[in-house]
PDB file of C-alpha atoms in Angstrom:
ATOM      1  CA  ILE W   1      -1.847   2.912  17.705  1.00 80.00           C
ATOM      2  CA  ALA W   2       0.079   6.132  17.016  1.00 82.00           C
ATOM      3  CA  ASP W   3      -1.518   9.025  19.123  1.00 85.00           C
ATOM      4  CA  ASP W   4      -2.102  11.173  15.818  1.00 88.00           C
ATOM      5  CA  LYS W   5      -4.206   8.459  14.456  1.00 89.00           C
ATOM      6  CA  LYS W   6      -7.764   7.547  15.564  1.00 91.00           C
ATOM      7  CA  ALA W   7      -8.067   4.388  17.494  1.00 92.00           C
ATOM      8  CA  VAL W   8     -11.006   2.013  16.292  1.00 94.00           C
ATOM      9  CA  PRO W   9     -12.124  -0.774  18.486  1.00 93.00           C
ATOM     10  CA  LEU W  10     -11.507  -4.231  16.815  1.00 93.00           C
ATOM     11  CA  ALA W  11     -15.213  -5.090  17.043  1.00 95.00           C
ATOM     12  CA  VAL W  12     -16.159  -1.928  15.065  1.00 95.00           C
ATOM     13  CA  PHE W  13     -13.470  -2.708  12.448  1.00 95.00           C
ATOM     14  CA  ASN W  14     -14.893  -6.106  12.084  1.00 96.00           C
ATOM     15  CA  ASN W  15     -18.341  -4.641  11.442  1.00 96.00           C
ATOM     16  CA  LEU W  16     -16.881  -2.268   8.751  1.00 97.00           C
ATOM     17  CA  LEU W  17     -15.124  -5.184   6.982  1.00 96.00           C
ATOM     18  CA  ASP W  18     -18.501  -7.059   7.009  1.00 96.00           C
ATOM     19  CA  ALA W  19     -20.004  -3.897   5.561  1.00 96.00           C
ATOM     20  CA  ALA W  20     -17.249  -3.476   2.894  1.00 96.00           C
ATOM     21  CA  LEU W  21     -17.754  -6.918   1.570  1.00 96.00           C
ATOM     22  CA  ASP W  22     -21.527  -6.473   1.203  1.00 95.00           C
ATOM     23  CA  PRO W  23     -21.928  -3.475  -1.071  1.00 95.00           C
ATOM     24  CA  PRO W  24     -25.056  -2.256  -2.590  1.00 95.00           C
ATOM     25  CA  GLN W  25     -25.947  -4.014  -5.974  1.00 94.00           C
ATOM     26  CA  ALA W  26     -25.648  -0.800  -7.790  1.00 92.00           C
ATOM     27  CA  ASN W  27     -22.086  -0.367  -6.770  1.00 94.00           C
ATOM     28  CA  MET W  28     -21.561  -4.003  -8.227  1.00 95.00           C
ATOM     29  CA  GLU W  29     -22.560  -3.070 -11.883  1.00 94.00           C
ATOM     30  CA  VAL W  30     -19.725  -3.630 -14.487  1.00 92.00           C
ATOM     31  CA  PRO W  31     -19.670  -0.427 -16.476  1.00 92.00           C
ATOM     32  CA  PHE W  32     -18.993  -2.283 -19.726  1.00 91.00           C
ATOM     33  CA  THR W  33     -22.275  -4.142 -19.391  1.00 91.00           C
ATOM     34  CA  ALA W  34     -24.458  -1.223 -18.226  1.00 87.00           C
ATOM     35  CA  GLY W  35     -26.096  -0.628 -21.479  1.00 85.00           C
ATOM     36  CA  SER W  36     -27.167  -4.158 -22.074  1.00 86.00           C
ATOM     37  CA  GLY W  37     -30.520  -5.506 -21.156  1.00 85.00           C
ATOM     38  CA  SER W  38     -29.019  -7.512 -18.134  1.00 90.00           C
ATOM     39  CA  PRO W  39     -25.947  -5.863 -16.882  1.00 91.00           C
ATOM     40  CA  ALA W  40     -23.411  -7.911 -15.057  1.00 93.00           C
ATOM     41  CA  HIS W  41     -22.573  -7.618 -11.326  1.00 94.00           C
ATOM     42  CA  ALA W  42     -19.158  -8.661  -9.957  1.00 95.00           C
ATOM     43  CA  TRP W  43     -16.170  -7.980  -7.761  1.00 95.00           C
ATOM     44  CA  VAL W  44     -13.018  -6.779  -9.776  1.00 94.00           C
ATOM     45  CA  LYS W  45      -9.615  -8.078  -8.204  1.00 93.00           C
ATOM     46  CA  PHE W  46      -6.073  -8.254  -9.079  1.00 92.00           C
ATOM     47  CA  LEU W  47      -2.905  -9.614  -7.596  1.00 95.00           C
ATOM     48  CA  SER W  48       0.301  -7.457  -7.507  1.00 94.00           C
ATOM     49  CA  ARG W  49       3.801  -8.303  -6.224  1.00 94.00           C
ATOM     50  CA  PRO W  50       5.535  -4.924  -5.429  1.00 92.00           C
ATOM     51  CA  LEU W  51       9.307  -5.196  -4.935  1.00 91.00           C
ATOM     52  CA  VAL W  52      10.458  -5.006  -1.443  1.00 91.00           C
ATOM     53  CA  CYS W  53      14.152  -5.805  -1.626  1.00 90.00           C
ATOM     54  CA  PRO W  54      16.216  -5.789  -5.107  1.00 89.00           C
ATOM     55  CA  GLU W  55      18.289  -8.916  -5.956  1.00 91.00           C
ATOM     56  CA  VAL W  56      21.984  -8.443  -4.771  1.00 89.00           C
ATOM     57  CA  PRO W  57      23.943 -11.139  -6.707  1.00 92.00           C
ATOM     58  CA  GLY W  58      25.814 -13.493  -4.392  1.00 91.00           C
ATOM     59  CA  PHE W  59      23.908 -12.233  -1.238  1.00 90.00           C
ATOM     60  CA  THR W  60      20.073 -12.252  -1.687  1.00 89.00           C
ATOM     61  CA  ALA W  61      17.498 -12.940  -4.354  1.00 93.00           C
ATOM     62  CA  GLU W  62      14.909 -10.326  -5.003  1.00 93.00           C
ATOM     63  CA  LYS W  63      11.835 -10.212  -2.383  1.00 93.00           C
ATOM     64  CA  ARG W  64       8.454  -9.153  -3.096  1.00 94.00           C
ATOM     65  CA  MET W  65       5.453  -8.647  -0.906  1.00 94.00           C
ATOM     66  CA  GLU W  66       1.967  -9.995  -2.165  1.00 95.00           C
ATOM     67  CA  PHE W  67      -0.983  -7.397  -2.446  1.00 93.00           C
ATOM     68  CA  ARG W  68      -4.584  -7.915  -3.466  1.00 94.00           C
ATOM     69  CA  LEU W  69      -7.085  -5.258  -4.581  1.00 94.00           C
ATOM     70  CA  MET W  70     -10.787  -5.779  -4.437  1.00 94.00           C
ATOM     71  CA  ALA W  71     -13.342  -3.307  -5.737  1.00 95.00           C
ATOM     72  CA  PRO W  72     -17.037  -3.341  -6.618  1.00 95.00           C
ATOM     73  CA  GLY W  73     -17.765  -3.405 -10.551  1.00 94.00           C
ATOM     74  CA  THR W  74     -18.315   0.304 -10.828  1.00 94.00           C
ATOM     75  CA  MET W  75     -14.691   0.959  -9.525  1.00 94.00           C
ATOM     76  CA  VAL W  76     -13.036  -1.002 -12.345  1.00 93.00           C
ATOM     77  CA  ALA W  77     -11.093   2.270 -13.424  1.00 93.00           C
ATOM     78  CA  ASN W  78      -9.576   2.280 -10.055  1.00 92.00           C
ATOM     79  CA  VAL W  79      -8.337  -1.353 -10.580  1.00 92.00           C
ATOM     80  CA  ASP W  80      -6.869  -0.308 -13.941  1.00 93.00           C
ATOM     81  CA  PHE W  81      -4.916   2.584 -12.520  1.00 93.00           C
ATOM     82  CA  LEU W  82      -3.357   0.481  -9.735  1.00 92.00           C
ATOM     83  CA  GLU W  83      -2.564  -2.383 -12.180  1.00 92.00           C
ATOM     84  CA  SER W  84      -0.753   0.133 -14.418  1.00 92.00           C
ATOM     85  CA  VAL W  85       1.329   1.381 -11.514  1.00 91.00           C
ATOM     86  CA  PHE W  86       2.219  -1.711  -9.588  1.00 91.00           C
ATOM     87  CA  GLY W  87       1.856  -4.473 -12.314  1.00 91.00           C
ATOM     88  CA  ASN W  88      -0.238  -7.643 -12.452  1.00 93.00           C
ATOM     89  CA  ALA W  89       0.882 -10.784 -10.947  1.00 93.00           C
ATOM     90  CA  GLY W  90      -1.422 -13.068 -12.477  1.00 92.00           C
ATOM     91  CA  GLU W  91      -4.361 -15.167 -11.378  1.00 91.00           C
ATOM     92  CA  ALA W  92      -4.181 -15.474  -7.636  1.00 88.00           C
ATOM     93  CA  SER W  93      -5.734 -19.004  -7.576  1.00 90.00           C
ATOM     94  CA  LEU W  94      -2.955 -20.370  -9.752  1.00 93.00           C
ATOM     95  CA  PRO W  95       0.007 -22.294  -7.747  1.00 92.00           C
ATOM     96  CA  GLU W  96       2.577 -20.620  -9.777  1.00 92.00           C
ATOM     97  CA  ASN W  97       1.310 -17.255  -8.558  1.00 92.00           C
ATOM     98  CA  ASP W  98       1.077 -18.417  -4.974  1.00 92.00           C
ATOM     99  CA  ALA W  99       3.711 -16.389  -2.963  1.00 92.00           C
ATOM    100  CA  ALA W 100       3.760 -18.851  -0.054  1.00 90.00           C
ATOM    101  CA  LEU W 101       4.872 -21.454  -2.595  1.00 93.00           C
ATOM    102  CA  ASP W 102       7.806 -19.024  -3.470  1.00 92.00           C
ATOM    103  CA  ALA W 103       9.714 -18.594  -0.318  1.00 90.00           C
ATOM    104  CA  GLU W 104      12.863 -17.655  -2.037  1.00 93.00           C
ATOM    105  CA  HIS W 105      11.307 -14.459  -3.527  1.00 93.00           C
ATOM    106  CA  TRP W 106       8.560 -13.760  -0.944  1.00 94.00           C
ATOM    107  CA  SER W 107       9.073 -11.115   1.740  1.00 92.00           C
ATOM    108  CA  GLY W 108       6.665 -12.662   3.956  1.00 92.00           C
ATOM    109  CA  HIS W 109       4.226  -9.864   3.778  1.00 93.00           C
ATOM    110  CA  THR W 110       0.673  -9.801   2.642  1.00 94.00           C
ATOM    111  CA  GLY W 111      -1.559  -6.781   1.869  1.00 94.00           C
ATOM    112  CA  CYS W 112      -5.207  -6.287   1.000  1.00 95.00           C
ATOM    113  CA  LEU W 113      -6.971  -3.020  -0.095  1.00 95.00           C
ATOM    114  CA  ILE W 114     -10.833  -3.069  -0.274  1.00 96.00           C
ATOM    115  CA  MET W 115     -12.689  -0.174  -2.024  1.00 95.00           C
ATOM    116  CA  ALA W 116     -15.961   0.469  -0.332  1.00 95.00           C
ATOM    117  CA  PRO W 117     -17.271   3.886  -0.839  1.00 94.00           C
ATOM    118  CA  HIS W 118     -20.656   2.978   0.669  1.00 95.00           C
ATOM    119  CA  LEU W 119     -19.210   2.681   4.140  1.00 96.00           C
ATOM    120  CA  LEU W 120     -19.773   6.654   4.353  1.00 95.00           C
ATOM    121  CA  THR W 121     -23.498   5.990   4.903  1.00 94.00           C
ATOM    122  CA  LEU W 122     -22.999   3.934   8.132  1.00 96.00           C
ATOM    123  CA  LYS W 123     -23.914   5.138  11.528  1.00 96.00           C
ATOM    124  CA  LYS W 124     -21.516   5.130  14.508  1.00 96.00           C
ATOM    125  CA  LYS W 125     -24.291   3.499  16.790  1.00 96.00           C
ATOM    126  CA  ASP W 126     -24.909   0.762  14.288  1.00 96.00           C
ATOM    127  CA  LEU W 127     -21.135  -0.030  13.978  1.00 96.00           C
ATOM    128  CA  GLY W 128     -20.938  -0.487  17.838  1.00 95.00           C
ATOM    129  CA  LEU W 129     -19.152   2.581  18.930  1.00 96.00           C
ATOM    130  CA  PRO W 130     -20.363   3.637  22.380  1.00 95.00           C
ATOM    131  CA  HIS W 131     -22.388   6.434  23.496  1.00 96.00           C
ATOM    132  CA  TRP W 132     -20.638   9.609  24.414  1.00 95.00           C
ATOM    133  CA  ASP W 133     -21.357   8.942  28.242  1.00 95.00           C
ATOM    134  CA  GLN W 134     -19.854   5.767  28.080  1.00 95.00           C
ATOM    135  CA  ALA W 135     -16.843   6.600  26.032  1.00 94.00           C
ATOM    136  CA  THR W 136     -13.087   7.030  27.090  1.00 94.00           C
ATOM    137  CA  GLU W 137     -11.384  10.383  26.665  1.00 94.00           C
ATOM    138  CA  ARG W 138      -9.445   9.162  23.747  1.00 94.00           C
ATOM    139  CA  GLN W 139     -12.775   7.733  21.924  1.00 94.00           C
ATOM    140  CA  ARG W 140     -14.408  11.261  22.580  1.00 95.00           C
ATOM    141  CA  ARG W 141     -11.177  13.053  21.191  1.00 94.00           C
ATOM    142  CA  ASP W 142     -11.093  10.599  18.143  1.00 93.00           C
ATOM    143  CA  SER W 143     -14.816  11.139  17.458  1.00 93.00           C
ATOM    144  CA  MET W 144     -15.334   7.222  18.050  1.00 94.00           C
ATOM    145  CA  ALA W 145     -18.466   7.883  20.239  1.00 95.00           C
ATOM    146  CA  TRP W 146     -22.023   9.347  19.427  1.00 95.00           C
ATOM    147  CA  LYS W 147     -24.534  11.704  20.979  1.00 95.00           C
ATOM    148  CA  ASP W 148     -27.236  11.543  18.261  1.00 95.00           C
ATOM    149  CA  PRO W 149     -28.170   8.005  17.060  1.00 95.00           C
ATOM    150  CA  GLU W 150     -28.101   9.290  13.430  1.00 95.00           C
ATOM    151  CA  GLU W 151     -24.557  10.350  13.424  1.00 95.00           C
ATOM    152  CA  ARG W 152     -22.486   8.955  10.673  1.00 96.00           C
ATOM    153  CA  TYR W 153     -19.083   7.260  10.859  1.00 95.00           C
ATOM    154  CA  ASN W 154     -16.285   9.995  10.394  1.00 94.00           C
ATOM    155  CA  ASN W 155     -19.294  12.477   9.916  1.00 91.00           C
ATOM    156  CA  GLY W 156     -20.041  10.965   6.701  1.00 93.00           C
ATOM    157  CA  GLY W 157     -16.607  12.032   5.117  1.00 93.00           C
ATOM    158  CA  ALA W 158     -14.189   9.967   3.137  1.00 93.00           C
ATOM    159  CA  PHE W 159     -11.826   7.741   5.226  1.00 94.00           C
ATOM    160  CA  LYS W 160      -9.532   4.712   5.177  1.00 93.00           C
ATOM    161  CA  ILE W 161      -9.146   2.328   8.231  1.00 94.00           C
ATOM    162  CA  CYS W 162      -6.216   0.059   8.498  1.00 93.00           C
ATOM    163  CA  CYS W 163      -5.793  -3.176  10.332  1.00 93.00           C
ATOM    164  CA  LEU W 164      -1.960  -4.458  10.930  1.00 89.00           C
ATOM    165  CA  THR W 165      -0.286  -7.112  12.550  1.00 87.00           C
ATOM    166  CA  LYS W 166       3.515  -7.520  13.368  1.00 83.00           C
ATOM    167  CA  ARG W 167       3.679 -10.647  11.348  1.00 86.00           C
ATOM    168  CA  GLY W 168       3.106  -8.256   8.173  1.00 88.00           C
ATOM    169  CA  VAL W 169      -0.375  -8.897   7.435  1.00 92.00           C
ATOM    170  CA  PHE W 170      -2.434  -5.530   6.559  1.00 92.00           C
ATOM    171  CA  VAL W 171      -6.032  -5.076   5.474  1.00 95.00           C
ATOM    172  CA  THR W 172      -7.142  -1.409   4.494  1.00 95.00           C
ATOM    173  CA  LEU W 173     -10.774  -0.438   3.955  1.00 96.00           C
ATOM    174  CA  LEU W 174     -11.026   2.656   1.767  1.00 95.00           C
ATOM    175  CA  ALA W 175     -14.198   4.652   1.729  1.00 95.00           C
ATOM    176  CA  ASP W 176     -13.390   6.711  -1.233  1.00 92.00           C
ATOM    177  CA  ASN W 177     -12.932   6.350  -4.997  1.00 89.00           C
ATOM    178  CA  TYR W 178      -9.837   8.952  -5.447  1.00 87.00           C
ATOM    179  CA  PHE W 179      -7.172   7.367  -7.649  1.00 88.00           C
ATOM    180  CA  GLY W 180      -4.519   8.861  -5.759  1.00 86.00           C
ATOM    181  CA  TYR W 181      -5.685   7.682  -2.386  1.00 86.00           C
ATOM    182  CA  CYS W 182      -5.635   4.132  -3.781  1.00 88.00           C
ATOM    183  CA  LYS W 183      -2.131   4.507  -4.860  1.00 90.00           C
ATOM    184  CA  LYS W 184      -0.911   6.185  -1.595  1.00 89.00           C
ATOM    185  CA  ASP W 185      -2.355   3.168   0.439  1.00 90.00           C
ATOM    186  CA  VAL W 186      -0.367   0.579  -1.527  1.00 90.00           C
ATOM    187  CA  LYS W 187       2.834   2.783  -1.107  1.00 89.00           C
ATOM    188  CA  THR W 188       1.968   2.758   2.586  1.00 89.00           C
ATOM    189  CA  GLN W 189       1.699  -0.940   2.825  1.00 90.00           C
ATOM    190  CA  LEU W 190       4.877  -1.216   0.800  1.00 89.00           C
ATOM    191  CA  SER W 191       6.662   1.005   3.177  1.00 88.00           C
ATOM    192  CA  PHE W 192       5.402  -1.157   6.182  1.00 88.00           C
ATOM    193  CA  ALA W 193       6.587  -4.341   4.600  1.00 90.00           C
ATOM    194  CA  CYS W 194      10.148  -2.774   3.938  1.00 89.00           C
ATOM    195  CA  ASN W 195      10.458  -1.349   7.433  1.00 87.00           C
ATOM    196  CA  LEU W 196       9.500  -4.996   8.762  1.00 87.00           C
ATOM    197  CA  PHE W 197      11.914  -6.719   6.397  1.00 89.00           C
ATOM    198  CA  GLY W 198      14.764  -4.395   7.158  1.00 85.00           C
ATOM    199  CA  THR W 199      15.125  -2.517   3.844  1.00 82.00           C
ATOM    200  CA  GLU W 200      14.886   0.997   3.127  1.00 71.00           C
ATOM    201  CA  GLU W 201      12.556   2.337   0.674  1.00 63.00           C
ATOM    202  CA  GLU W 202      13.505   5.303  -1.477  1.00 61.00           C
ATOM    203  CA  HIS W 203      10.886   7.995  -1.829  1.00 60.00           C
ATOM    204  CA  ALA W 204      12.256   9.507  -5.021  1.00 55.00           C
ATOM    205  CA  GLY W 205      10.438  12.718  -6.084  1.00 58.00           C
ATOM    206  CA  GLY W 206      11.699  12.992  -9.583  1.00 61.00           C
ATOM    207  CA  ALA W 207      13.910  15.895  -9.098  1.00 66.00           C
ATOM    208  CA  LEU W 208      16.844  16.629 -11.313  1.00 69.00           C
ATOM    209  CA  ALA W 209      19.814  18.290  -9.362  1.00 74.00           C
ATOM    210  CA  CYS W 210      22.480  20.144 -11.624  1.00 79.00           C
ATOM    211  CA  ALA W 211      25.264  22.385 -10.573  1.00 80.00           C
ATOM    212  CA  SER W 212      24.631  26.183 -11.268  1.00 80.00           C
ATOM    213  CA  ILE W 213      26.309  29.606 -10.564  1.00 80.00           C
ATOM    214  CA  SER W 214      24.502  32.529  -9.757  1.00 80.00           C
ATOM    215  CA  TRP W 215      26.047  35.608 -11.453  1.00 78.00           C
ATOM    216  CA  GLY W 216      23.768  38.120  -9.581  1.00 78.00           C
ATOM    217  CA  LYS W 217      21.465  40.704 -10.894  1.00 77.00           C
ATOM    218  CA  GLU W 218      23.721  43.607 -11.296  1.00 77.00           C
ATOM    219  CA  PHE W 219      27.144  44.288 -12.806  1.00 72.00           C
ATOM    220  CA  ARG W 220      29.229  47.377 -12.411  1.00 74.00           C
ATOM    221  CA  GLU W 221      32.950  48.257 -13.193  1.00 75.00           C
ATOM    222  CA  ASP W 222      35.318  47.466 -10.463  1.00 71.00           C
ATOM    223  CA  TYR W 223      38.020  49.994  -9.963  1.00 60.00           C
TER     224      TYR W 223
END
């Protein structure tokens, strides 16, 4: 784990994952049904296959990673936003959309993003973080220890936590509802897949470069 990142014990991540998959009933309400007599409650999910390596005729077929987003019903707008950016690869349960059955075009990397803003209410002690007196120096530095039993994880602020493997499997829990944060994490996972696969992702900012000449600000007769 990079020194500029917070190192989270695996058992604490497991507890966060359990909590992320058990959101409050109010968060599960599907907005379209909110005005009905019996509103629906559900997870909203979609599968995407971002491009990792373009096709090079005569050398390699295009390679794509697989990515799954899961969000409580109230966050359906986040799902719609990411779908508009990265595309929808179809129903994940159908064989024709199973990346593992399409080895020629699968890069071998699998990502998952779970939206869970309710994690902001969890307490460090309840998640299994140690007391300050039993914590290591890095845990103290990373705020991965508590002095007051009521201390919230990450001081109650928005955060994301990632679990990565060298095989190219990554799971991110996002305790926020910001659209840009969702997109940024998918791009992070895509960059990770590119690095493992051996391709180089282009980070184009949309700048247009044109030749130009500066004639200066002042003009005078030259004798």
